[in-house]
CSV table of C-alpha atoms in Angstrom, one decimal:
chain,number,residue,atom,x,y,z
G,1,UNK,CA,96.1,-24.5,-135.7
G,2,UNK,CA,97.9,-22.9,-132.8
G,3,UNK,CA,99.3,-19.4,-133.5
G,4,UNK,CA,103.0,-19.0,-132.8
G,5,UNK,CA,103.9,-17.1,-129.7
G,6,UNK,CA,105.0,-13.5,-130.2
G,7,UNK,CA,107.4,-11.5,-128.1
G,8,UNK,CA,104.6,-9.1,-126.9
G,9,UNK,CA,102.3,-11.9,-125.9
G,10,UNK,CA,101.6,-12.4,-122.2
G,11,UNK,CA,101.7,-15.7,-120.5
G,12,UNK,CA,98.7,-17.1,-118.7
G,13,UNK,CA,100.2,-16.3,-115.3
G,14,UNK,CA,100.4,-12.6,-116.3
G,15,UNK,CA,96.7,-12.6,-117.1
G,16,UNK,CA,95.4,-13.9,-113.7
G,17,UNK,CA,95.7,-11.5,-110.8
G,18,UNK,CA,97.9,-12.9,-108.0
G,19,UNK,CA,96.9,-12.9,-104.3
G,20,UNK,CA,98.0,-9.3,-103.7
G,21,UNK,CA,96.9,-8.0,-107.2
G,22,UNK,CA,93.7,-6.6,-108.5
G,23,UNK,CA,92.8,-6.5,-112.3
G,24,UNK,CA,91.9,-3.3,-113.9
G,25,UNK,CA,90.5,-2.6,-117.4
G,26,UNK,CA,93.6,-1.7,-119.5
G,27,UNK,CA,93.9,-3.7,-122.7
G,28,UNK,CA,97.2,-5.3,-123.5
G,29,UNK,CA,98.8,-4.1,-126.8
G,30,UNK,CA,97.9,-7.5,-128.2
G,31,UNK,CA,94.2,-6.8,-127.6
G,32,UNK,CA,93.7,-10.2,-125.9
G,33,UNK,CA,94.7,-9.9,-122.2
G,34,UNK,CA,94.5,-7.5,-119.2
G,35,UNK,CA,97.3,-6.3,-117.2
G,36,UNK,CA,97.3,-6.4,-113.4
G,37,UNK,CA,97.7,-3.6,-110.8
G,38,UNK,CA,99.5,-4.3,-107.6
G,39,UNK,CA,97.0,-4.0,-104.7
G,40,UNK,CA,99.6,-2.9,-102.2
G,41,UNK,CA,100.5,0.1,-104.4
G,42,UNK,CA,96.8,1.0,-104.7
G,43,UNK,CA,96.3,0.7,-101.0
G,44,UNK,CA,99.1,3.2,-100.3
G,45,UNK,CA,97.8,5.6,-102.9
G,46,UNK,CA,94.3,5.5,-101.3
G,47,UNK,CA,95.7,6.0,-97.8
G,48,UNK,CA,97.7,9.0,-99.0
G,49,UNK,CA,94.6,10.5,-100.6
G,50,UNK,CA,92.5,10.0,-97.5
G,51,UNK,CA,95.2,11.5,-95.3
G,52,UNK,CA,95.5,14.6,-97.5
G,53,UNK,CA,91.7,15.0,-97.5
G,54,UNK,CA,91.5,14.7,-93.7
G,55,UNK,CA,94.2,17.2,-93.2
G,56,UNK,CA,92.6,19.6,-95.6
G,57,UNK,CA,89.3,19.3,-93.9
G,58,UNK,CA,90.7,19.9,-90.5
G,59,UNK,CA,92.7,22.9,-91.7
G,60,UNK,CA,89.6,24.4,-93.2
G,61,UNK,CA,87.6,23.8,-90.0
G,62,UNK,CA,90.2,25.5,-87.7
G,63,UNK,CA,90.6,28.3,-90.2
G,64,UNK,CA,86.9,29.3,-89.7
G,65,UNK,CA,87.7,30.4,-86.1
G,66,UNK,CA,91.4,31.1,-85.9
G,67,UNK,CA,91.2,33.6,-83.0
G,68,UNK,CA,89.8,32.8,-79.5
G,69,UNK,CA,86.4,34.3,-78.7
G,70,UNK,CA,86.5,36.6,-75.6
G,71,UNK,CA,83.7,36.1,-73.1
G,72,UNK,CA,82.7,38.9,-70.8
G,73,UNK,CA,81.2,38.2,-67.3
G,74,UNK,CA,79.2,40.0,-64.7
G,75,UNK,CA,79.2,38.9,-61.1
G,76,UNK,CA,76.8,39.4,-58.2
G,77,UNK,CA,77.9,38.0,-54.8
G,78,UNK,CA,75.5,36.8,-52.1
G,79,UNK,CA,77.2,39.1,-49.5
G,80,UNK,CA,76.5,42.1,-51.9
G,81,UNK,CA,80.2,42.8,-52.2
G,82,UNK,CA,79.6,42.8,-55.9
G,83,UNK,CA,76.3,43.8,-57.5
G,84,UNK,CA,76.2,43.0,-61.2
G,85,UNK,CA,79.7,44.2,-61.7
G,86,UNK,CA,81.4,43.6,-65.0
G,87,UNK,CA,84.7,41.8,-64.6
G,88,UNK,CA,87.9,43.2,-66.1
G,89,UNK,CA,89.3,39.8,-66.9
G,90,UNK,CA,87.8,38.1,-70.0
G,91,UNK,CA,87.6,34.3,-70.6
G,92,UNK,CA,89.0,32.9,-73.9
G,93,UNK,CA,86.8,30.4,-75.7
G,94,UNK,CA,88.6,28.6,-78.5
G,95,UNK,CA,89.0,25.2,-80.1
G,96,UNK,CA,92.5,24.7,-78.7
G,97,UNK,CA,93.4,22.2,-76.0
G,98,UNK,CA,94.8,23.9,-72.9
G,99,UNK,CA,95.1,20.8,-70.6
G,100,UNK,CA,93.1,22.3,-67.8
G,101,UNK,CA,89.5,23.1,-67.0
G,102,UNK,CA,86.4,21.5,-68.4
G,103,UNK,CA,85.4,21.3,-72.0
G,104,UNK,CA,82.3,23.0,-73.5
G,105,UNK,CA,81.3,21.5,-76.8
G,106,UNK,CA,79.3,23.7,-79.1
G,107,UNK,CA,77.7,21.8,-81.9
G,108,UNK,CA,76.1,24.3,-84.2
G,109,UNK,CA,74.8,21.5,-86.5
G,110,UNK,CA,72.4,20.3,-83.8
G,111,UNK,CA,69.5,22.6,-83.0
G,112,UNK,CA,67.4,22.1,-79.9
G,113,UNK,CA,65.0,24.6,-78.3
G,114,UNK,CA,65.4,28.3,-79.1
G,115,UNK,CA,65.7,31.0,-76.4
G,116,UNK,CA,63.4,33.9,-76.7
G,117,UNK,CA,64.3,35.8,-73.6
G,118,UNK,CA,64.9,35.7,-69.8
G,119,UNK,CA,62.7,37.0,-67.0
G,120,UNK,CA,61.3,36.5,-63.5
G,121,UNK,CA,58.0,36.4,-61.6
G,122,UNK,CA,56.7,39.7,-60.3
G,123,UNK,CA,54.8,38.6,-57.3
G,124,UNK,CA,52.2,40.7,-55.5
G,125,UNK,CA,54.5,40.9,-52.5
G,126,UNK,CA,57.3,42.3,-54.7
G,127,UNK,CA,55.0,44.9,-56.2
G,128,UNK,CA,53.7,45.8,-52.8
G,129,UNK,CA,57.2,46.5,-51.5
G,130,UNK,CA,58.1,48.5,-54.7
G,131,UNK,CA,55.1,50.7,-54.1
G,132,UNK,CA,56.5,51.5,-50.7
G,133,UNK,CA,59.7,52.9,-52.3
G,134,UNK,CA,60.1,56.5,-53.3
G,135,UNK,CA,59.4,57.2,-57.0
G,136,UNK,CA,63.1,57.8,-57.5
G,137,UNK,CA,64.1,54.5,-55.9
G,138,UNK,CA,61.5,52.6,-57.8
G,139,UNK,CA,62.6,54.2,-61.1
G,140,UNK,CA,66.2,53.2,-60.4
G,141,UNK,CA,65.2,49.6,-59.6
G,142,UNK,CA,63.1,49.3,-62.8
G,143,UNK,CA,66.1,50.7,-64.8
G,144,UNK,CA,68.4,48.1,-63.3
G,145,UNK,CA,65.9,45.3,-64.2
G,146,UNK,CA,64.9,46.2,-67.7
G,147,UNK,CA,67.7,48.4,-69.3
G,148,UNK,CA,69.9,46.5,-71.8
G,149,UNK,CA,73.2,48.3,-71.4
G,150,UNK,CA,76.2,46.8,-69.7
G,151,UNK,CA,75.2,48.0,-66.3
G,152,UNK,CA,71.8,46.4,-66.1
G,153,UNK,CA,70.4,42.9,-66.6
G,154,UNK,CA,67.9,43.6,-69.4
G,155,UNK,CA,65.0,41.3,-68.4
G,156,UNK,CA,62.7,40.6,-71.3
G,157,UNK,CA,59.9,38.7,-69.7
G,158,UNK,CA,57.7,38.9,-66.5
G,159,UNK,CA,55.4,36.3,-65.1
G,160,UNK,CA,52.3,37.5,-63.2
G,161,UNK,CA,50.1,35.4,-60.9
G,162,UNK,CA,46.4,35.9,-61.5
G,163,UNK,CA,43.4,35.2,-59.2
G,164,UNK,CA,44.8,35.6,-55.7
G,165,UNK,CA,47.6,36.9,-53.6
G,166,UNK,CA,51.2,35.9,-54.3
G,167,UNK,CA,53.5,36.5,-51.3
G,168,UNK,CA,51.6,39.5,-50.3
G,169,UNK,CA,51.5,40.7,-46.7
G,170,UNK,CA,48.0,39.2,-46.4
G,171,UNK,CA,46.0,36.5,-48.2
G,172,UNK,CA,43.2,37.4,-50.6
G,173,UNK,CA,41.4,36.4,-53.8
G,174,UNK,CA,39.6,38.4,-56.5
G,175,UNK,CA,36.2,37.4,-55.1
G,176,UNK,CA,36.4,37.3,-51.3
G,177,UNK,CA,33.1,36.6,-49.6
G,178,UNK,CA,31.9,36.2,-46.0
G,179,UNK,CA,31.6,32.6,-44.8
G,180,UNK,CA,28.5,30.9,-46.3
G,181,UNK,CA,28.1,33.2,-49.3
G,182,UNK,CA,28.6,32.3,-52.9
G,183,UNK,CA,29.1,34.3,-56.1
G,184,UNK,CA,28.7,32.0,-59.0
G,185,UNK,CA,28.1,34.9,-61.4
G,186,UNK,CA,31.3,36.7,-60.1
G,187,UNK,CA,29.3,39.9,-59.4
G,188,UNK,CA,31.7,40.8,-56.7
G,189,UNK,CA,34.9,40.0,-58.7
G,190,UNK,CA,37.4,42.8,-58.0
G,191,UNK,CA,41.0,43.5,-58.7
G,192,UNK,CA,41.1,46.0,-55.8
G,193,UNK,CA,44.5,45.0,-54.4
G,194,UNK,CA,46.2,44.7,-57.7
G,195,UNK,CA,45.2,48.3,-58.4
G,196,UNK,CA,47.3,49.3,-55.5
G,197,UNK,CA,50.6,47.6,-56.4
G,198,UNK,CA,50.9,45.1,-59.3
G,199,UNK,CA,49.1,47.3,-61.9
G,200,UNK,CA,50.9,50.5,-61.0
G,201,UNK,CA,54.3,48.7,-61.2
G,202,UNK,CA,53.4,47.2,-64.6
């Protein structure tokens, strides 16, 4: 026996989602059918939510570094018109587009090799020349190389060549022998030249 239709009953067409609708689980008061939710309305709501989330994330990102970072620079010119001189003008580094100059992208989420320090090679020739300087001049040069204040470069590493001359005024090794002689046991091994320049400088 077919039950008489009530006013709050929903027709079959109301039960089936249309092309632009999607069904969601909300019981009809009759307990027998499901209502439909308009898909276009849901799409607009999702887009609004995504837009708000994106704007919030971008605002948080820029809020982490609201002020430009000032970069200081020291300049040395080949003609010696400037020798490690600190520049009065600073460079601003920020996340704002200026429309000129190149872009430097800093991605602190990607870590590559770490930097432990900077240095140079102390050749035998350099040490030889330094030992020809007066003690006062040599002290001043060492200060310029290794001091870490704003007037000096603060070198933290030195590379030394071992075993023979390196840009010295003459060629030598640590075990020089006359032609035809050998010294497989290194009995004549000698740092004689390094004692005159490299070792005192170090």
